[in-house]
């Protein structure tokens, strides 16, 4: 049987019931279920605000737009970022006409606080921290640096739905956190995400910007009587970034099972650790000690990565690589090259991680990894 990297596990009947409700009500767009998932997400995470989006890529862009406007940053101001990430993180910085500056990663493959300190210049305005695979790395330390230096902290929490640090859901020490519910993330829909600002005014601006800058409230409050209901003002050059009720329905089902699913992911990870602990050529990427990771990824490092991938493919096992160092891409060649990230980029493999895997699967995969890793 072929073993894929990710296989989303949808509770089909419950998902169909959510979609049926939308169709029968005749309401598939923003509102209705999008309000419900926002409320549920606030309750689940304890974060003060949550706005449901079409994707996390949209959310990251929005995060930088809102912070730039709020603080009056200039075009070309710098954001310290990771090179070992999905390009969304760095595209989002550029969408907002800001410039990514890469800092290096630590043993957790997350930004290293010491490297951040070295990359701060008079033009630095923010840090974007990527919780790779659900790992919180040294996020606490990075948050301290940001507070001391007056930098904004954006958390790319695309892998972090359900990650807790010291028993608390992640996001509390960032100015804004962005979660992804994309098709193969650990809380899958098809495409959607959530943006969580600490600040109420930021959340309000974000809501306006996700619907093209339209403000219905001014009219809703003052002139909603009778025939003026259709009137609205356009106050910002906004975007079409809000989520819809069909996606929200899928997310509501996913959220119900998120903790149980993540617990099983951690079980799979512990099977991998057990099976691979004596493999001489395999290093498992550690999880920060205070972190209960969503375990979106289980990453190992080997020195013959490309060869091992081929061997595993020949055995019908299809792992992934998260990610190629972004400084290898034409778009990001000018953002700095970081030694640890580049080394990791050549060594990392994400082993299959999904709810359909059994202990037996992990034993088989681990045997092959042990045999072929150099
Ligand atoms: C998937 C991903 C994103 C983008 O999420 P979408 O919802 O697909 O837009 C951003 N950052 C990281 C690290 C991701 O893995």
Tab-separated table of C-alpha atoms and ligand atoms in Angstrom:
chain	number	residue	atom	x	y	z
A	1	UNK	CA	0.000	0.000	0.000
A	2	UNK	CA	1.293	3.416	-0.954
A	3	UNK	CA	2.051	5.726	1.967
A	4	UNK	CA	1.569	9.397	1.211
A	5	UNK	CA	2.948	12.297	3.213
A	6	UNK	CA	-0.467	13.786	4.007
A	7	UNK	CA	-3.951	12.324	3.705
A	8	UNK	CA	-6.648	14.607	5.108
A	9	UNK	CA	-9.202	12.813	7.234
A	10	UNK	CA	-12.656	14.337	6.713
A	11	UNK	CA	-15.652	13.263	8.801
A	12	UNK	CA	-17.731	13.078	5.642
A	13	UNK	CA	-21.239	12.840	7.094
A	14	UNK	CA	-20.699	15.707	9.504
A	15	UNK	CA	-19.104	17.827	6.776
A	16	UNK	CA	-22.002	17.133	4.424
A	17	UNK	CA	-24.460	18.068	7.150
A	18	UNK	CA	-22.688	21.443	7.550
A	19	UNK	CA	-22.770	22.048	3.806
A	20	UNK	CA	-26.406	20.943	3.593
A	21	UNK	CA	-27.315	23.540	6.234
A	22	UNK	CA	-25.646	26.241	4.140
A	23	UNK	CA	-27.383	25.159	0.953
A	24	UNK	CA	-30.806	24.792	2.544
A	25	UNK	CA	-30.489	28.175	4.178
A	26	UNK	CA	-29.306	29.640	0.893
A	27	UNK	CA	-26.269	31.152	2.633
A	28	UNK	CA	-22.827	30.003	1.466
A	29	UNK	CA	-20.924	33.307	1.772
A	30	UNK	CA	-19.559	35.437	4.590
A	31	UNK	CA	-21.658	35.508	7.758
A	32	UNK	CA	-23.624	32.578	9.264
A	33	UNK	CA	-21.002	29.802	9.631
A	34	UNK	CA	-18.045	32.218	9.342
A	35	UNK	CA	-19.302	33.963	12.490
A	36	UNK	CA	-19.706	30.614	14.201
A	37	UNK	CA	-16.146	29.441	13.449
A	38	UNK	CA	-14.724	32.814	14.536
A	39	UNK	CA	-16.496	32.515	17.885
A	40	UNK	CA	-15.454	28.894	18.304
A	41	UNK	CA	-11.838	29.729	17.473
A	42	UNK	CA	-11.748	32.526	20.060
A	43	UNK	CA	-13.125	30.130	22.615
A	44	UNK	CA	-10.733	27.327	21.648
A	45	UNK	CA	-7.531	29.404	21.562
A	46	UNK	CA	-8.356	32.036	24.173
A	47	UNK	CA	-7.053	34.658	21.728
A	48	UNK	CA	-9.019	37.925	21.888
A	49	UNK	CA	-10.053	38.166	18.209
A	50	UNK	CA	-10.390	35.865	15.213
A	51	UNK	CA	-11.361	36.647	11.639
A	52	UNK	CA	-12.006	33.856	9.156
A	53	UNK	CA	-10.216	34.182	5.798
A	54	UNK	CA	-9.934	32.629	2.367
A	55	UNK	CA	-6.346	31.512	3.139
A	56	UNK	CA	-3.367	32.026	5.426
A	57	UNK	CA	-1.471	33.620	2.543
A	58	UNK	CA	-4.158	36.313	2.465
A	59	UNK	CA	-3.886	36.546	6.243
A	60	UNK	CA	-0.129	37.090	6.257
A	61	UNK	CA	-0.485	39.823	3.638
A	62	UNK	CA	-3.242	41.410	5.681
A	63	UNK	CA	-1.118	41.234	8.844
A	64	UNK	CA	1.641	43.288	7.219
A	65	UNK	CA	-0.807	45.749	5.598
A	66	UNK	CA	-2.557	46.429	8.896
A	67	UNK	CA	0.652	46.797	10.927
A	68	UNK	CA	2.261	48.971	8.253
A	69	UNK	CA	-0.696	51.337	8.191
A	70	UNK	CA	-1.004	51.419	11.983
A	71	UNK	CA	2.661	52.188	12.634
A	72	UNK	CA	3.277	54.293	9.528
A	73	UNK	CA	6.044	52.067	8.157
A	74	UNK	CA	7.594	53.047	4.840
A	75	UNK	CA	7.929	51.024	1.668
A	76	UNK	CA	11.183	49.075	1.836
A	77	UNK	CA	11.216	48.814	5.631
A	78	UNK	CA	12.542	45.454	6.803
A	79	UNK	CA	10.926	42.377	8.269
A	80	UNK	CA	13.188	39.701	9.723
A	81	UNK	CA	11.953	36.383	8.376
A	82	UNK	CA	12.825	32.739	7.946
A	83	UNK	CA	14.219	31.350	4.720
A	84	UNK	CA	13.136	27.821	5.683
A	85	UNK	CA	9.430	28.316	5.052
A	86	UNK	CA	6.686	28.134	2.458
A	87	UNK	CA	7.063	31.108	0.085
A	88	UNK	CA	3.749	32.539	1.329
A	89	UNK	CA	5.530	33.942	4.379
A	90	UNK	CA	7.970	35.967	2.315
A	91	UNK	CA	5.596	36.812	-0.549
A	92	UNK	CA	3.288	38.368	2.054
A	93	UNK	CA	6.067	40.717	3.197
A	94	UNK	CA	6.688	41.769	-0.387
A	95	UNK	CA	2.938	42.189	-1.162
A	96	UNK	CA	2.989	44.897	1.520
A	97	UNK	CA	6.044	46.501	-0.151
A	98	UNK	CA	8.263	45.554	2.788
A	99	UNK	CA	11.561	43.714	2.483
A	100	UNK	CA	12.347	40.287	3.981
A	101	UNK	CA	15.726	39.908	5.691
A	102	UNK	CA	16.539	36.300	6.495
A	103	UNK	CA	17.750	35.271	9.938
A	104	UNK	CA	19.053	31.790	10.670
A	105	UNK	CA	17.291	28.860	12.343
A	106	UNK	CA	18.147	26.868	15.464
A	107	UNK	CA	17.975	23.120	16.170
A	108	UNK	CA	14.152	23.363	16.070
A	109	UNK	CA	14.359	24.786	12.505
A	110	UNK	CA	12.669	27.929	13.849
A	111	UNK	CA	14.207	31.422	13.983
A	112	UNK	CA	17.214	31.670	16.289
A	113	UNK	CA	16.953	34.671	18.668
A	114	UNK	CA	20.732	35.287	18.437
A	115	UNK	CA	20.564	35.500	14.659
A	116	UNK	CA	17.565	37.871	14.836
A	117	UNK	CA	19.599	40.233	17.051
A	118	UNK	CA	22.363	40.290	14.441
A	119	UNK	CA	19.953	41.151	11.629
A	120	UNK	CA	18.277	44.148	13.268
A	121	UNK	CA	18.987	47.437	11.457
A	122	UNK	CA	17.487	50.941	11.812
A	123	UNK	CA	14.938	49.874	9.154
A	124	UNK	CA	13.738	46.730	10.953
A	125	UNK	CA	10.055	46.957	11.873
A	126	UNK	CA	8.908	43.406	12.533
A	127	UNK	CA	9.828	39.751	12.903
A	128	UNK	CA	7.787	36.952	11.372
A	129	UNK	CA	8.214	33.684	13.256
A	130	UNK	CA	7.283	30.435	11.507
A	131	UNK	CA	6.322	27.589	13.845
A	132	UNK	CA	7.644	24.906	11.537
A	133	UNK	CA	5.679	21.680	11.752
A	134	UNK	CA	3.840	23.033	14.806
A	135	UNK	CA	7.013	23.539	16.850
A	136	UNK	CA	7.157	26.723	18.934
A	137	UNK	CA	10.979	26.670	19.059
A	138	UNK	CA	12.289	29.713	20.953
A	139	UNK	CA	9.172	31.809	20.325
A	140	UNK	CA	9.121	33.069	23.921
A	141	UNK	CA	12.649	34.447	23.585
A	142	UNK	CA	11.859	35.996	20.180
A	143	UNK	CA	8.786	37.670	21.673
A	144	UNK	CA	10.978	39.190	24.430
A	145	UNK	CA	13.401	40.572	21.856
A	146	UNK	CA	10.540	42.117	19.881
A	147	UNK	CA	9.137	43.810	22.992
A	148	UNK	CA	12.569	45.147	24.014
A	149	UNK	CA	13.381	46.437	20.541
A	150	UNK	CA	9.935	47.809	19.720
A	151	UNK	CA	9.418	45.382	16.832
A	152	UNK	CA	6.073	43.891	15.847
A	153	UNK	CA	5.808	40.096	16.013
A	154	UNK	CA	3.847	38.213	13.360
A	155	UNK	CA	3.342	34.504	13.976
A	156	UNK	CA	3.028	32.364	10.860
A	157	UNK	CA	1.023	29.695	12.646
A	158	UNK	CA	0.046	27.865	9.456
A	159	UNK	CA	1.183	24.578	11.069
A	160	UNK	CA	0.157	25.460	14.622
A	161	UNK	CA	-3.579	24.838	14.986
A	162	UNK	CA	-3.738	23.273	18.446
A	163	UNK	CA	-0.100	23.859	19.432
A	164	UNK	CA	0.217	24.767	23.086
A	165	UNK	CA	3.137	26.268	24.983
A	166	UNK	CA	3.033	25.747	28.744
A	167	UNK	CA	-0.554	24.525	28.347
A	168	UNK	CA	-1.642	27.735	26.601
A	169	UNK	CA	-2.582	27.872	22.913
A	170	UNK	CA	0.076	29.668	20.832
A	171	UNK	CA	-0.472	33.225	19.691
A	172	UNK	CA	-0.728	35.106	22.963
A	173	UNK	CA	2.692	36.751	22.727
A	174	UNK	CA	2.450	37.809	19.056
A	175	UNK	CA	0.776	40.971	17.743
A	176	UNK	CA	-0.958	38.821	15.191
A	177	UNK	CA	-1.152	35.083	14.470
A	178	UNK	CA	-2.204	33.545	11.184
A	179	UNK	CA	-3.471	29.962	10.961
A	180	UNK	CA	-4.007	27.894	7.809
A	181	UNK	CA	-6.861	25.461	7.201
A	182	UNK	CA	-5.611	24.597	3.714
A	183	UNK	CA	-6.376	21.171	2.229
A	184	UNK	CA	-3.411	19.280	3.721
A	185	UNK	CA	-2.825	21.184	6.944
A	186	UNK	CA	-3.626	19.564	10.287
A	187	UNK	CA	-7.059	21.236	10.360
A	188	UNK	CA	-7.975	20.816	6.708
A	189	UNK	CA	-10.855	22.437	4.828
A	190	UNK	CA	-10.093	23.128	1.164
A	191	UNK	CA	-8.732	26.660	1.433
A	192	UNK	CA	-9.237	28.925	4.410
A	193	UNK	CA	-7.440	30.419	7.388
A	194	UNK	CA	-7.793	32.557	10.491
A	195	UNK	CA	-6.158	35.835	11.515
A	196	UNK	CA	-5.988	36.712	15.200
A	197	UNK	CA	-4.937	40.218	16.231
A	198	UNK	CA	-4.317	41.154	19.848
A	199	UNK	CA	-5.550	44.672	19.270
A	200	UNK	CA	-9.252	45.418	18.727
A	201	UNK	CA	-8.605	48.290	16.316
A	202	UNK	CA	-6.341	46.051	14.186
A	203	UNK	CA	-9.040	43.388	14.091
A	204	UNK	CA	-11.612	45.962	12.991
A	205	UNK	CA	-9.384	47.314	10.228
A	206	UNK	CA	-8.645	43.760	9.072
A	207	UNK	CA	-12.372	43.001	8.819
A	208	UNK	CA	-12.875	46.064	6.684
A	209	UNK	CA	-9.910	45.188	4.452
A	210	UNK	CA	-11.026	41.603	3.845
A	211	UNK	CA	-14.197	42.876	2.178
A	212	UNK	CA	-12.725	45.414	-0.249
A	213	UNK	CA	-12.665	48.218	2.330
A	214	UNK	CA	-16.448	48.340	2.430
A	215	UNK	CA	-17.915	49.738	5.624
A	216	UNK	CA	-21.552	48.921	5.994
A	217	UNK	CA	-21.571	49.853	9.647
A	218	UNK	CA	-21.753	53.616	9.199
A	219	UNK	CA	-24.999	53.242	7.288
A	220	UNK	CA	-26.191	50.262	9.275
A	221	UNK	CA	-26.011	52.353	12.446
A	222	UNK	CA	-27.392	55.641	11.222
A	223	UNK	CA	-29.383	55.181	8.066
A	224	UNK	CA	-30.401	51.533	7.939
A	225	UNK	CA	-34.048	52.431	7.915
A	226	UNK	CA	-36.153	51.707	4.913
A	227	UNK	CA	-34.689	52.178	1.496
A	228	UNK	CA	-31.127	53.125	2.606
A	229	UNK	CA	-30.248	49.557	3.683
A	230	UNK	CA	-28.301	48.933	0.510
A	231	UNK	CA	-25.963	51.913	1.041
A	232	UNK	CA	-22.384	51.627	2.204
A	233	UNK	CA	-19.163	53.584	2.223
A	234	UNK	CA	-15.787	52.429	0.848
A	235	UNK	CA	-13.076	53.644	3.192
A	236	UNK	CA	-10.019	51.610	2.183
A	237	UNK	CA	-8.487	49.977	-0.879
A	238	UNK	CA	-9.326	46.566	0.556
A	239	UNK	CA	-9.089	43.008	-0.738
A	240	UNK	CA	-11.410	40.054	-1.292
A	241	UNK	CA	-9.912	37.952	1.493
A	242	UNK	CA	-12.815	36.916	3.731
A	243	UNK	CA	-13.798	33.279	4.178
A	244	UNK	CA	-17.131	31.666	3.313
A	245	UNK	CA	-19.685	29.508	5.095
A	246	UNK	CA	-18.929	26.287	3.201
A	247	UNK	CA	-15.278	26.386	4.324
A	248	UNK	CA	-16.347	27.474	7.794
A	249	UNK	CA	-18.633	24.450	8.012
A	250	UNK	CA	-15.704	22.129	7.258
A	251	UNK	CA	-13.534	23.997	9.769
A	252	UNK	CA	-16.208	23.641	12.482
A	253	UNK	CA	-16.110	19.861	12.074
A	254	UNK	CA	-12.297	19.835	11.987
A	255	UNK	CA	-12.053	21.931	15.130
A	256	UNK	CA	-14.268	19.485	17.012
A	257	UNK	CA	-11.692	16.755	16.378
A	258	UNK	CA	-8.526	18.879	16.402
A	259	UNK	CA	-7.259	17.949	19.868
A	260	UNK	CA	-7.947	14.250	19.351
A	261	UNK	CA	-6.296	14.317	15.905
A	262	UNK	CA	-3.237	16.167	17.209
A	263	UNK	CA	-2.949	13.696	20.077
A	264	UNK	CA	-2.821	10.870	17.527
A	265	UNK	CA	-0.189	12.788	15.547
A	266	UNK	CA	1.914	12.971	18.697
A	267	UNK	CA	1.409	9.229	19.130
A	268	UNK	CA	2.683	8.660	15.580
A	269	UNK	CA	5.638	10.954	16.288
A	270	UNK	CA	6.516	9.004	19.418
A	271	UNK	CA	6.376	5.739	17.417
A	272	UNK	CA	8.798	7.261	14.912
A	273	UNK	CA	11.105	8.393	17.742
A	274	UNK	CA	11.037	4.935	19.270
A	275	UNK	CA	11.687	3.148	15.965
A	276	UNK	CA	14.424	5.559	14.861
A	277	UNK	CA	16.223	6.134	18.160
A	278	UNK	CA	18.989	3.680	17.300
A	279	UNK	CA	19.253	4.556	13.610
A	280	UNK	CA	22.850	5.786	13.408
A	281	UNK	CA	22.397	8.190	10.488
A	282	UNK	CA	19.057	9.726	11.378
A	283	UNK	CA	18.608	12.864	13.456
A	284	UNK	CA	15.037	13.674	14.460
A	285	UNK	CA	14.284	17.390	14.669
A	286	UNK	CA	13.541	18.025	18.371
A	287	UNK	CA	10.410	19.714	19.746
A	288	UNK	CA	10.933	22.604	22.165
A	289	UNK	CA	10.631	21.286	25.748
A	290	UNK	CA	7.696	23.532	26.736
A	291	UNK	CA	5.780	22.794	23.501
A	292	UNK	CA	2.856	20.455	22.940
A	293	UNK	CA	3.113	20.532	19.158
A	294	UNK	CA	0.244	20.083	16.719
A	295	UNK	CA	2.805	17.803	15.035
A	296	UNK	CA	1.783	18.834	11.544
A	297	UNK	CA	5.206	17.512	10.502
A	298	UNK	CA	7.666	14.900	11.719
A	299	UNK	CA	11.012	16.000	10.331
A	300	UNK	CA	14.242	14.040	10.270
A	301	UNK	CA	17.693	14.984	8.968
A	302	UNK	CA	19.996	12.723	6.972
A	303	UNK	CA	23.097	13.466	4.921
A	304	UNK	CA	21.862	11.595	1.797
A	305	UNK	CA	18.437	13.196	1.627
A	306	UNK	CA	17.825	13.027	-2.146
A	307	UNK	CA	18.992	9.415	-2.337
A	308	UNK	CA	16.844	8.403	0.641
A	309	UNK	CA	13.801	10.045	-0.962
A	310	UNK	CA	14.314	7.956	-4.101
A	311	UNK	CA	14.694	4.746	-2.074
A	312	UNK	CA	11.518	5.463	-0.127
A	313	UNK	CA	9.633	6.335	-3.335
A	314	UNK	CA	10.726	2.973	-4.796
A	315	UNK	CA	9.039	1.382	-1.773
A	316	UNK	CA	5.804	3.344	-2.355
A	317	UNK	CA	6.497	5.775	0.477
A	318	UNK	CA	6.206	9.425	-0.462
A	319	UNK	CA	7.652	11.832	2.105
A	320	UNK	CA	8.003	15.598	1.622
A	321	UNK	CA	10.546	18.378	2.101
A	322	UNK	CA	9.589	21.417	4.215
A	323	UNK	CA	11.187	23.476	2.787
A	324	UNK	CA	13.801	24.421	0.252
A	325	UNK	CA	15.668	27.427	1.640
A	326	UNK	CA	13.948	30.411	0.011
A	327	UNK	CA	17.304	32.071	-0.744
A	328	UNK	CA	17.692	29.366	-3.415
A	329	UNK	CA	14.768	30.935	-5.311
A	330	UNK	CA	15.338	33.754	-7.805
A	331	UNK	CA	12.807	35.916	-5.936
A	332	UNK	CA	14.726	35.799	-2.645
A	333	UNK	CA	18.383	35.595	-3.607
A	334	UNK	CA	18.971	39.099	-2.269
A	335	UNK	CA	17.605	38.497	1.248
A	336	UNK	CA	20.690	36.912	2.772
A	337	UNK	CA	21.969	33.367	3.086
A	338	UNK	CA	21.914	31.583	6.424
A	339	UNK	CA	24.256	28.705	7.174
A	340	UNK	CA	22.053	26.510	9.394
A	341	UNK	CA	18.967	26.951	7.250
A	342	UNK	CA	20.886	26.081	4.085
A	343	UNK	CA	22.380	22.978	5.706
A	344	UNK	CA	18.950	21.881	6.939
A	345	UNK	CA	17.421	22.545	3.529
A	346	UNK	CA	19.657	19.803	2.087
A	347	UNK	CA	19.041	17.301	4.890
A	348	UNK	CA	15.396	17.438	5.904
A	349	UNK	CA	12.658	14.961	5.125
A	350	UNK	CA	9.102	15.110	6.432
A	351	UNK	CA	7.968	11.529	7.024
A	352	UNK	CA	4.340	10.507	6.371
A	353	UNK	CA	2.099	12.044	9.044
A	354	UNK	CA	-1.666	11.588	8.920
A	355	UNK	CA	-4.546	9.969	10.748
A	356	UNK	CA	-4.611	6.882	8.529
A	357	UNK	CA	-1.187	5.617	9.664
A	358	UNK	CA	-0.881	2.669	12.029
A	359	UNK	CA	1.922	1.553	14.347
A	360	UNK	CA	2.743	-1.106	11.763
A	361	UNK	CA	3.126	1.526	9.015
A	362	UNK	CA	5.547	3.471	11.203
A	363	UNK	CA	7.608	0.340	11.875
A	364	UNK	CA	7.843	-0.396	8.135
A	365	UNK	CA	8.711	3.181	7.181
A	366	UNK	CA	11.277	3.467	9.992
A	367	UNK	CA	12.962	0.197	8.955
A	368	UNK	CA	13.451	1.494	5.426
A	369	UNK	CA	14.668	4.874	6.678
A	370	UNK	CA	17.143	3.167	9.017
A	371	UNK	CA	18.395	0.907	6.231
A	372	UNK	CA	18.957	3.606	3.592
A	373	UNK	CA	19.905	6.690	5.640
A	374	UNK	CA	23.540	7.769	5.464
B	1	LIG	C1	0.547	26.488	3.992
B	1	LIG	C2	1.385	27.585	4.529
B	1	LIG	C3	1.050	28.928	4.367
B	1	LIG	C4	-0.087	29.371	3.497
B	1	LIG	O1	-1.304	28.846	3.858
B	1	LIG	P1	-2.507	28.889	2.810
B	1	LIG	O2	-3.710	28.737	3.694
B	1	LIG	O3	-2.321	27.754	1.865
B	1	LIG	O4	-2.484	30.191	2.127
B	1	LIG	C5	1.849	29.888	4.960
B	1	LIG	N1	2.922	29.558	5.682
B	1	LIG	C6	3.294	28.275	5.863
B	1	LIG	C7	4.493	27.968	6.692
B	1	LIG	C8	2.543	27.254	5.282
B	1	LIG	O5	2.933	25.973	5.406
